[in-house]
Tab-separated table of C-alpha atoms and ligand atoms in Angstrom:
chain	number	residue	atom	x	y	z
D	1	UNK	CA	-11.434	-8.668	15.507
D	2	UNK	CA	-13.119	-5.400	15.169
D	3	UNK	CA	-16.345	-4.924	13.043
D	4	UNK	CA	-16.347	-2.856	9.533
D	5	UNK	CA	-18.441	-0.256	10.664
D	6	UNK	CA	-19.366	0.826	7.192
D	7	UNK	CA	-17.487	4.404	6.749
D	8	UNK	CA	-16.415	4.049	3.247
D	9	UNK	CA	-18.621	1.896	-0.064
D	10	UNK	CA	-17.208	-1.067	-1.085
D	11	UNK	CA	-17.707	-1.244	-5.145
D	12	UNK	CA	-20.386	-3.863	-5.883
D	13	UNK	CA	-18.744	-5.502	-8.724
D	14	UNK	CA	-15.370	-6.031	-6.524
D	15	UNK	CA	-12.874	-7.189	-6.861
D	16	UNK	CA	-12.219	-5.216	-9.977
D	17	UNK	CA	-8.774	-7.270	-10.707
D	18	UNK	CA	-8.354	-10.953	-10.339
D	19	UNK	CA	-6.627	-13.641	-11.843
D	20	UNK	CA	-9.294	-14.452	-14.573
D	21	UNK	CA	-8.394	-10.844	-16.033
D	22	UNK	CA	-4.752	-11.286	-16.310
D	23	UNK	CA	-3.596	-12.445	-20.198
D	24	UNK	CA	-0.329	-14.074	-18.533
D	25	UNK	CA	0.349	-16.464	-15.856
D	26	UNK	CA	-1.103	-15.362	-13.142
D	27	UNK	CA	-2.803	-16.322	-9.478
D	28	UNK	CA	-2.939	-13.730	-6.747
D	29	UNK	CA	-3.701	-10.045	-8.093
D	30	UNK	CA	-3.121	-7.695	-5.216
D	31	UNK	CA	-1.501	-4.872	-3.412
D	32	UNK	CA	-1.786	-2.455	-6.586
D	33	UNK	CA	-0.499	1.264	-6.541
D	34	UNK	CA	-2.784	3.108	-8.541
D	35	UNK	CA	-2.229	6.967	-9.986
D	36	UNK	CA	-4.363	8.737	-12.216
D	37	UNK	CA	-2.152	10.567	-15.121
D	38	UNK	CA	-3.745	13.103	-17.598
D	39	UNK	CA	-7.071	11.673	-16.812
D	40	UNK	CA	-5.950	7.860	-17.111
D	41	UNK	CA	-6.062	5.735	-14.491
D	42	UNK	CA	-2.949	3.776	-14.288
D	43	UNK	CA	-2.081	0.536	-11.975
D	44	UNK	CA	0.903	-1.674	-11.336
D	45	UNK	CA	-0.804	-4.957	-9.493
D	46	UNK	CA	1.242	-7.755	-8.039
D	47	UNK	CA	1.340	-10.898	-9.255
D	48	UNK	CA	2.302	-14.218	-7.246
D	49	UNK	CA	1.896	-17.100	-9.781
D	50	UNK	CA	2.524	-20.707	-8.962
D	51	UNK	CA	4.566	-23.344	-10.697
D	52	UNK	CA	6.441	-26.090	-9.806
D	53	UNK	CA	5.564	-26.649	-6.412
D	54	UNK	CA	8.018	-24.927	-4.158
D	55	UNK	CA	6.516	-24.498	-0.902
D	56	UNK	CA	3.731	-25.664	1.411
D	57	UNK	CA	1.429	-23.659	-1.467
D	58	UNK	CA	3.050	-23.889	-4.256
D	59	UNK	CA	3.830	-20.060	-5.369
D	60	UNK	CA	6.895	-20.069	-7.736
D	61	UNK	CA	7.449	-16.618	-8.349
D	62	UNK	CA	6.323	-12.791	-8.241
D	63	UNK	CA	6.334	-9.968	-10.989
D	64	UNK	CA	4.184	-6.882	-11.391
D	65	UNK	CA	1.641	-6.167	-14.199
D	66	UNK	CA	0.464	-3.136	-15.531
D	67	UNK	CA	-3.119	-2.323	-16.274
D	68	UNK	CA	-4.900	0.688	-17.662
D	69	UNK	CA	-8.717	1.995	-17.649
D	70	UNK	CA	-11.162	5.235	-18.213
D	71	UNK	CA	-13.452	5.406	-14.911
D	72	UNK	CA	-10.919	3.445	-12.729
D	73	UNK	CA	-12.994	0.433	-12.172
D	74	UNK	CA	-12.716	-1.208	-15.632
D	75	UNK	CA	-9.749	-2.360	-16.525
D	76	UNK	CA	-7.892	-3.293	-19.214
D	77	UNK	CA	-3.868	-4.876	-18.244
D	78	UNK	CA	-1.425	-4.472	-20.601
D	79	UNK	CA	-0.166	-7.962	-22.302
D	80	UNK	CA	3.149	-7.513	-22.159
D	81	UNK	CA	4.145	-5.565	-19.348
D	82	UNK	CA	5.714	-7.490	-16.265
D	83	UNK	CA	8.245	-5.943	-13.994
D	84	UNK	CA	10.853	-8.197	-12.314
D	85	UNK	CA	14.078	-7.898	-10.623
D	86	UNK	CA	15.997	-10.382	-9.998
D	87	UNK	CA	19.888	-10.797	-9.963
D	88	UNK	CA	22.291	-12.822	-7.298
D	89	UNK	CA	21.266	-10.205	-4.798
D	90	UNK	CA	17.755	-9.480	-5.713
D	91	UNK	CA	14.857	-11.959	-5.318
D	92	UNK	CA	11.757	-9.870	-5.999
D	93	UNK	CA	10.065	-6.517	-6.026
D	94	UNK	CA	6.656	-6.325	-4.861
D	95	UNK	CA	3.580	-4.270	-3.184
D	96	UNK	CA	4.271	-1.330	-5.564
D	97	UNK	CA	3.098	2.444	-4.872
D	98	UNK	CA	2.335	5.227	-7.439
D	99	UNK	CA	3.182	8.692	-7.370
D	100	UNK	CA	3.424	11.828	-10.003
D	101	UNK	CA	6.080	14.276	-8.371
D	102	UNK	CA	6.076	17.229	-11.101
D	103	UNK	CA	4.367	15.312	-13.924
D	104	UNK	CA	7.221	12.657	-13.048
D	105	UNK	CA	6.518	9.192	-12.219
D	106	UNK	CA	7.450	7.045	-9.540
D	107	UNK	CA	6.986	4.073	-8.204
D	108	UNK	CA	8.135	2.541	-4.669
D	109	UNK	CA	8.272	-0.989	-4.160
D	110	UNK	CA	9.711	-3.111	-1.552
D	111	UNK	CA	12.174	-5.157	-2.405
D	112	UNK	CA	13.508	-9.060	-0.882
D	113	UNK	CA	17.177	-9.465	-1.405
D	114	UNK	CA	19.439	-12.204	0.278
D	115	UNK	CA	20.232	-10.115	2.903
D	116	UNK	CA	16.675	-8.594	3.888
D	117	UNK	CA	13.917	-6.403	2.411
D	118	UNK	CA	14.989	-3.376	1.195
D	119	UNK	CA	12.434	-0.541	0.248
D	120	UNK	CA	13.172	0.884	-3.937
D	121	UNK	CA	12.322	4.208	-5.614
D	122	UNK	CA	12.272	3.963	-9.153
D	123	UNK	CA	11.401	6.392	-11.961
D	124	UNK	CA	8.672	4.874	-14.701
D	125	UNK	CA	8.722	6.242	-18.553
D	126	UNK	CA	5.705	7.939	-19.958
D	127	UNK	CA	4.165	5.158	-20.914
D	128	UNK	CA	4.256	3.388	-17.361
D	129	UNK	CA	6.481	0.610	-19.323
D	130	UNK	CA	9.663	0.825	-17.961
D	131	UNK	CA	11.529	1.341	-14.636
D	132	UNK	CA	14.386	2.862	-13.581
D	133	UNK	CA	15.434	2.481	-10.092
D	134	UNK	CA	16.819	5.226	-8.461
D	135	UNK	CA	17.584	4.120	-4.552
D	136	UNK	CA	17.224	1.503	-2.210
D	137	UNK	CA	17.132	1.523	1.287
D	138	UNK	CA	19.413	-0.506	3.743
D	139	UNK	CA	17.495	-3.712	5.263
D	140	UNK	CA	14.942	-3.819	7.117
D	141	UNK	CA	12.315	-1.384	5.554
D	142	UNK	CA	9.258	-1.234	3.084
D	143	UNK	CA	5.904	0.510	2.724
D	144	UNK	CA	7.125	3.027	1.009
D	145	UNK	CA	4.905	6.362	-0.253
D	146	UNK	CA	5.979	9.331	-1.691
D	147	UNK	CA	4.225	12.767	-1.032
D	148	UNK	CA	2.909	14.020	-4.549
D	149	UNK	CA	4.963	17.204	-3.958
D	150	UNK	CA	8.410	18.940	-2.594
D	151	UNK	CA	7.709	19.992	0.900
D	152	UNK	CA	10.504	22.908	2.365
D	153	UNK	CA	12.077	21.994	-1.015
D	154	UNK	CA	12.844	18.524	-0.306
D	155	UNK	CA	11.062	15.260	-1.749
D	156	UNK	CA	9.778	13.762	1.325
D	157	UNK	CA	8.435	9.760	1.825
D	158	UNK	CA	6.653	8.047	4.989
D	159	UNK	CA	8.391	4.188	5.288
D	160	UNK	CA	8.202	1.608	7.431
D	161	UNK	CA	11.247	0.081	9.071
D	162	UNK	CA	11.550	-2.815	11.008
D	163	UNK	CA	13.280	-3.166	14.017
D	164	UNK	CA	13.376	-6.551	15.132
D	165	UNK	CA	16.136	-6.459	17.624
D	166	UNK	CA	15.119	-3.658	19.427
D	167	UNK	CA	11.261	-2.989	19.541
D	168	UNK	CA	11.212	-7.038	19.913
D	169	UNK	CA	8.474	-9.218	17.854
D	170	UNK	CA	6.326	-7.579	15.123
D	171	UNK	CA	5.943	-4.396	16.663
D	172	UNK	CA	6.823	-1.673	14.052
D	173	UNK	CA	6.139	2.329	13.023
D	174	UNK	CA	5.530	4.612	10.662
D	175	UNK	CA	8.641	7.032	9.720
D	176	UNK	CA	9.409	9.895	7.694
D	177	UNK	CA	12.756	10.864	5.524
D	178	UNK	CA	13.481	13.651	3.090
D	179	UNK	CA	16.184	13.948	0.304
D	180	UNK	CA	17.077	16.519	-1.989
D	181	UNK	CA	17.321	13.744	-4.956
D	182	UNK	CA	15.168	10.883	-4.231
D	183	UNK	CA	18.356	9.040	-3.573
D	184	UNK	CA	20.091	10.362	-0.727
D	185	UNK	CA	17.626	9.939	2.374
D	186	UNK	CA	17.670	11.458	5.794
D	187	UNK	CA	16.545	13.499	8.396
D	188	UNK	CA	14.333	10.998	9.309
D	189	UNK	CA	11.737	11.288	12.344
D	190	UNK	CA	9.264	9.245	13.658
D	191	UNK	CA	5.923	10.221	12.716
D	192	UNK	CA	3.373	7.426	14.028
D	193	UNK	CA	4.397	4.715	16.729
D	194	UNK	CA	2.308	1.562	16.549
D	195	UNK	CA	1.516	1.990	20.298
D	196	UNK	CA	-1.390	4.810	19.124
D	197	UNK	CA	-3.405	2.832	17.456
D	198	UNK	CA	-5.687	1.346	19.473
D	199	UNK	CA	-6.748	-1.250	17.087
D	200	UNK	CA	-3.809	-2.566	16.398
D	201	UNK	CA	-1.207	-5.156	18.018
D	202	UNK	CA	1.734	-5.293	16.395
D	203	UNK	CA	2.989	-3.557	13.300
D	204	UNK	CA	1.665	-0.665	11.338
D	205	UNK	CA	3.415	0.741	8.007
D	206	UNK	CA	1.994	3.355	5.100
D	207	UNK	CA	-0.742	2.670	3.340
D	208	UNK	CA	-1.444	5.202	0.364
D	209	UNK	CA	0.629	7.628	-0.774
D	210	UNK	CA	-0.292	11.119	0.931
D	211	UNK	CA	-3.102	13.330	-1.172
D	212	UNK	CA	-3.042	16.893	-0.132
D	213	UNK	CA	-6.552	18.753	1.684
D	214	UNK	CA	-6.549	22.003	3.192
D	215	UNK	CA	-6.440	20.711	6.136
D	216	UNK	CA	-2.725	18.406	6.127
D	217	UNK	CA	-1.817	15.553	4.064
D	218	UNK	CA	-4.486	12.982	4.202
D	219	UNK	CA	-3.207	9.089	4.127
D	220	UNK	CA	-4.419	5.596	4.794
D	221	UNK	CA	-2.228	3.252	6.825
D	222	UNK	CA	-2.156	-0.679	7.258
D	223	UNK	CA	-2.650	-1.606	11.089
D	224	UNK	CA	-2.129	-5.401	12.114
D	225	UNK	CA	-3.726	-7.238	14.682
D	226	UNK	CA	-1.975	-10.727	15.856
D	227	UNK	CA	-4.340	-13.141	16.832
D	228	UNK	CA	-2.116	-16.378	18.386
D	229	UNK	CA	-5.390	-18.052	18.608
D	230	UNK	CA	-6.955	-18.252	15.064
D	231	UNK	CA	-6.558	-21.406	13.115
D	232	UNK	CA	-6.252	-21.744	9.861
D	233	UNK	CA	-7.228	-18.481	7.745
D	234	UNK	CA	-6.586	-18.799	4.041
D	235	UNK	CA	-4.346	-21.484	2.162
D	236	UNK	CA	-1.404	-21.024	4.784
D	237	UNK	CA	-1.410	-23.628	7.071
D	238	UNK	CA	-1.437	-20.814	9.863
D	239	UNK	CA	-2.826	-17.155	9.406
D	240	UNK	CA	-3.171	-15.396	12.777
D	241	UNK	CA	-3.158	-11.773	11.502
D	242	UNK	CA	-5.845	-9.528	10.737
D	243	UNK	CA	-5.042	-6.306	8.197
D	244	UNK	CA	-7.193	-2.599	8.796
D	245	UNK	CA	-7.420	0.594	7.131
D	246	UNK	CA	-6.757	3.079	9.290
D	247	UNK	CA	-7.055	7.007	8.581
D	248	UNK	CA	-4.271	9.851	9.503
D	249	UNK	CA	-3.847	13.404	8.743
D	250	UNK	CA	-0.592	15.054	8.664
D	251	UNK	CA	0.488	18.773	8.860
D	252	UNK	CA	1.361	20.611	5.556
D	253	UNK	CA	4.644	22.129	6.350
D	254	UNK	CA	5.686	19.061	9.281
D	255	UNK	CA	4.778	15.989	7.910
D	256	UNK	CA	6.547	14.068	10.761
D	257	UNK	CA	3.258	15.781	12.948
D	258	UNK	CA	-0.048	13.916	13.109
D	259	UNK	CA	-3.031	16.231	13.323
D	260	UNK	CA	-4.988	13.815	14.117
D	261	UNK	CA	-6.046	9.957	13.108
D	262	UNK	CA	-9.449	8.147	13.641
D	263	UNK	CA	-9.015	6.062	16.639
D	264	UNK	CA	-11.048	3.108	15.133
D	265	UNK	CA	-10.801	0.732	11.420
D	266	UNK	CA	-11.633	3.013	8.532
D	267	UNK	CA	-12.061	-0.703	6.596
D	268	UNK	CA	-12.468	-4.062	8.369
D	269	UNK	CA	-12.338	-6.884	6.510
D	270	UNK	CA	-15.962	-8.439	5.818
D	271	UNK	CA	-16.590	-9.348	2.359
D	272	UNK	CA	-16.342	-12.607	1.459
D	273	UNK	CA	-13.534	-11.879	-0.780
D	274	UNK	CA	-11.721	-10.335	2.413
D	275	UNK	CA	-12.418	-12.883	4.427
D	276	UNK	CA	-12.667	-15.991	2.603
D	277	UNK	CA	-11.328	-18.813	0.282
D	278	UNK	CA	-7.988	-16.133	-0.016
D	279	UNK	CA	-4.149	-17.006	0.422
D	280	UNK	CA	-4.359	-14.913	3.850
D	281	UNK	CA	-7.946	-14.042	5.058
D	282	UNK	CA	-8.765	-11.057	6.644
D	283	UNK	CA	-6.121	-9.068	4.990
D	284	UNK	CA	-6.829	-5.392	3.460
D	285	UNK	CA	-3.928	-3.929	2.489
D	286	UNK	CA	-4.094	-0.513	1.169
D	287	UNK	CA	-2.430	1.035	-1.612
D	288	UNK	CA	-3.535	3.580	-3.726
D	289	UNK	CA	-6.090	6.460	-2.974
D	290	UNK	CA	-6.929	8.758	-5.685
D	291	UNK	CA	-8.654	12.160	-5.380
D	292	UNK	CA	-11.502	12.969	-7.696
D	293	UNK	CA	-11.945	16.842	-8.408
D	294	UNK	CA	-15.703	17.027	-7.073
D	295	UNK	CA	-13.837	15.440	-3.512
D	296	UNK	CA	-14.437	11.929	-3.725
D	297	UNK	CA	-12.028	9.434	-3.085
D	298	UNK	CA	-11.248	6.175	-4.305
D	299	UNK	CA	-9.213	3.504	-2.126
D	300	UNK	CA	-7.747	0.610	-3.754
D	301	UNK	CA	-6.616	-2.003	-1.818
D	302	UNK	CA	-5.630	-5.882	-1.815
D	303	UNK	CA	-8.158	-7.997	-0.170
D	304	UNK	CA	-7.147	-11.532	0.969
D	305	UNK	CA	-3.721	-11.385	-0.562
D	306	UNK	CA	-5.804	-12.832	-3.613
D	307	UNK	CA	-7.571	-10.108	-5.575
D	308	UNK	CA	-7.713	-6.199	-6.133
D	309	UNK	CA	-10.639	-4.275	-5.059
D	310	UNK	CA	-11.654	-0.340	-4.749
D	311	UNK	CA	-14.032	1.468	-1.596
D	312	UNK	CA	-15.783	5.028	-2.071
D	313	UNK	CA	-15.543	8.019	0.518
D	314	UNK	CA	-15.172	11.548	0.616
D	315	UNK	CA	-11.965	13.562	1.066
D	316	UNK	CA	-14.263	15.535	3.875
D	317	UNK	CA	-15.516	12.630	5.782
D	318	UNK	CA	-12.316	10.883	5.822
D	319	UNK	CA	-10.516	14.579	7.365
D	320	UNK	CA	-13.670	14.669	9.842
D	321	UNK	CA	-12.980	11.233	10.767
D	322	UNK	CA	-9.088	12.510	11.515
D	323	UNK	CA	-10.299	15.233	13.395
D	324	UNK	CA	-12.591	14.077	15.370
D	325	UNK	CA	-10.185	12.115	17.454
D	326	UNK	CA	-7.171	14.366	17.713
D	327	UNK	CA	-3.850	12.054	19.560
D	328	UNK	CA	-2.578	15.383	21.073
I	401	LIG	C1	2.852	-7.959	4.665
I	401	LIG	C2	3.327	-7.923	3.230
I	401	LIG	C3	2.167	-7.680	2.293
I	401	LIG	C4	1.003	-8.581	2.577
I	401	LIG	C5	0.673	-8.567	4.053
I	401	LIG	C6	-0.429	-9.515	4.439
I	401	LIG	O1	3.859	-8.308	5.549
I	401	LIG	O2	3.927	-9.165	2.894
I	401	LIG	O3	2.610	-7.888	0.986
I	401	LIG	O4	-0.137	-8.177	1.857
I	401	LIG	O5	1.813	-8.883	4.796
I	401	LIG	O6	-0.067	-10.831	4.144
């Protein structure tokens, strides 16, 4: 496992969302998208509650919440607000990803069905209340993020599909596709192959969705390590993975190119609400990163599959970090 080595603040008072805050059934408050809208800071968390025992830990079902707040670390979730779909195909949406295309909102989500996990693009009203989806990918593919802008005059989105029967095990990349509509999807390119990143295993697969610097489109990425010979990490009787931040810049006008990516963690887990008494230890799992207009950044991410939390940095020391150690 490789150390935090203390590039971005952690918020004291994290996690900022947990299951004592939600006013509905509720038990693991994670992997949130966050946007900030007219000066509002605006999240859609998931929510894996239990009932009925149904498995070895007893979570029944999934839905997403919706929570609002001034400063983005207090927050106040809306009561009645859960998001679920669900028909004879559909089993759940989850992991959720904010974006404002053109003071338009959207919202990507991946998305179990009975024949494998689909990624969704859906459009939310005004008020962040309702959703209507708009696409949905072919299995196997998630991670979704949306770039905050038209880029050669197409909407363009990193994703993350899986390609068990040809890569072999857990060993996946980062991709790029661009559509005219936000329905129809192609041209797609690889843009990041998990074989880069040094601190990583297996699988890697978008983090945030893309904020743009003046240097190339700045984004945080999940990176897994698989570790056959941890024991038990969290409430599942096996956990062997470990979840980092890592750190890429893209080019403004070629998205599919990587300028350059920090060749070590951004975030390791090593709070104790990373790395203990969670559903999955040692999991951060990022999500939304929102620009502040004096350059500071704020990263939210899920920590332990269990609880929502938010880290501090700079939008220049998280380039420098990308520039420093340039893959070309
Ligand atoms: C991934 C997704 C995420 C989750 C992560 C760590 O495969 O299921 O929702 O946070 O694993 O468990």
């Amino acid at each position: 496992m490789f150390k935090d080595l203390n590039l971005v603040k952690r918020y004291k008072d994290n996690p900022i969302l947990s299951k004592k805050d939600i006013p509905f059934k509720a038990d693991l408050i994670f992997n949130a998208g966050v946007t900030k809208y007219h000066g509002i800071y605006y999240m859609i968390f998931r929510n894996d509650y239990k009932g009925t025992p149904c498995d070895s830990v007893g979570l029944a079902g999934t839905n997403l919440g919706l929570a609002k707040s001034k400063d983005g670390l207090h927050w106040i979730v809306d009561k009645k607000t859960r998001f679920v779909l669900q028909d004879n195909e559909i089993k759940r949406i989850y992991d959720p990803r904010l974006q404002v295309i053109n003071d338009e909102i959207y919202m990507c989500f991946a998305c179990d069905t009975k024949h494998g996990i689909r990624g969704g693009i859906g459009k939310l009203d005004k008020s962040f209340k309702k959703l209507k989806v708009i696409s949905l990918t072919t299995p196997d593919n998630r991670n979704m993020v949306l770039f905050p802008e038209k880029i050669n005059g197409k909407y363009v989105r990193l994703e993350r599909p899986f390609p068990v029967y040809s890569r072999g095990g857990e060993y996946f990349d980062i991709w790029m596709s661009d559509s005219s509509d936000l329905k129809y999807w192609g041209n797609s390119k690889l843009v990041l192959g998990a074989e880069k990143v040094k601190f990583s295993n297996a699988k890697i697969g978008p983090g945030t969705p893309p904020i743009k610097t003046k240097y190339g489109w700045l984004c945080l990425f999940h990176a897994v390590e698989l570790d056959p010979t941890r024991g038990k990490n969290g409430w599942e009787k096996k956990w062997q993975k470990i979840y980092y931040v890592g750190v890429m810049l893209l080019d403004l006008k070629n998205p599919s190119k990587v300028i350059g990516y920090y060749n070590k963690p951004l975030m390791s887990p090593s709070m104790p609400y990373e790395r203990k008494n969670g559903y999955r230890n040692d999991v951060i799992f990022p999500g939304g990163l929102i620009l502040e207009k004096n350059g500071k950044v704020k990263i939210y991410y899920g920590a332990a599959d269990t609880v929502e939390c938010v880290a501090f940095s700079t939008v220049d020391d998280l380039v420098k970090l990308c520039l420093k150690a340039n893959i070309k």
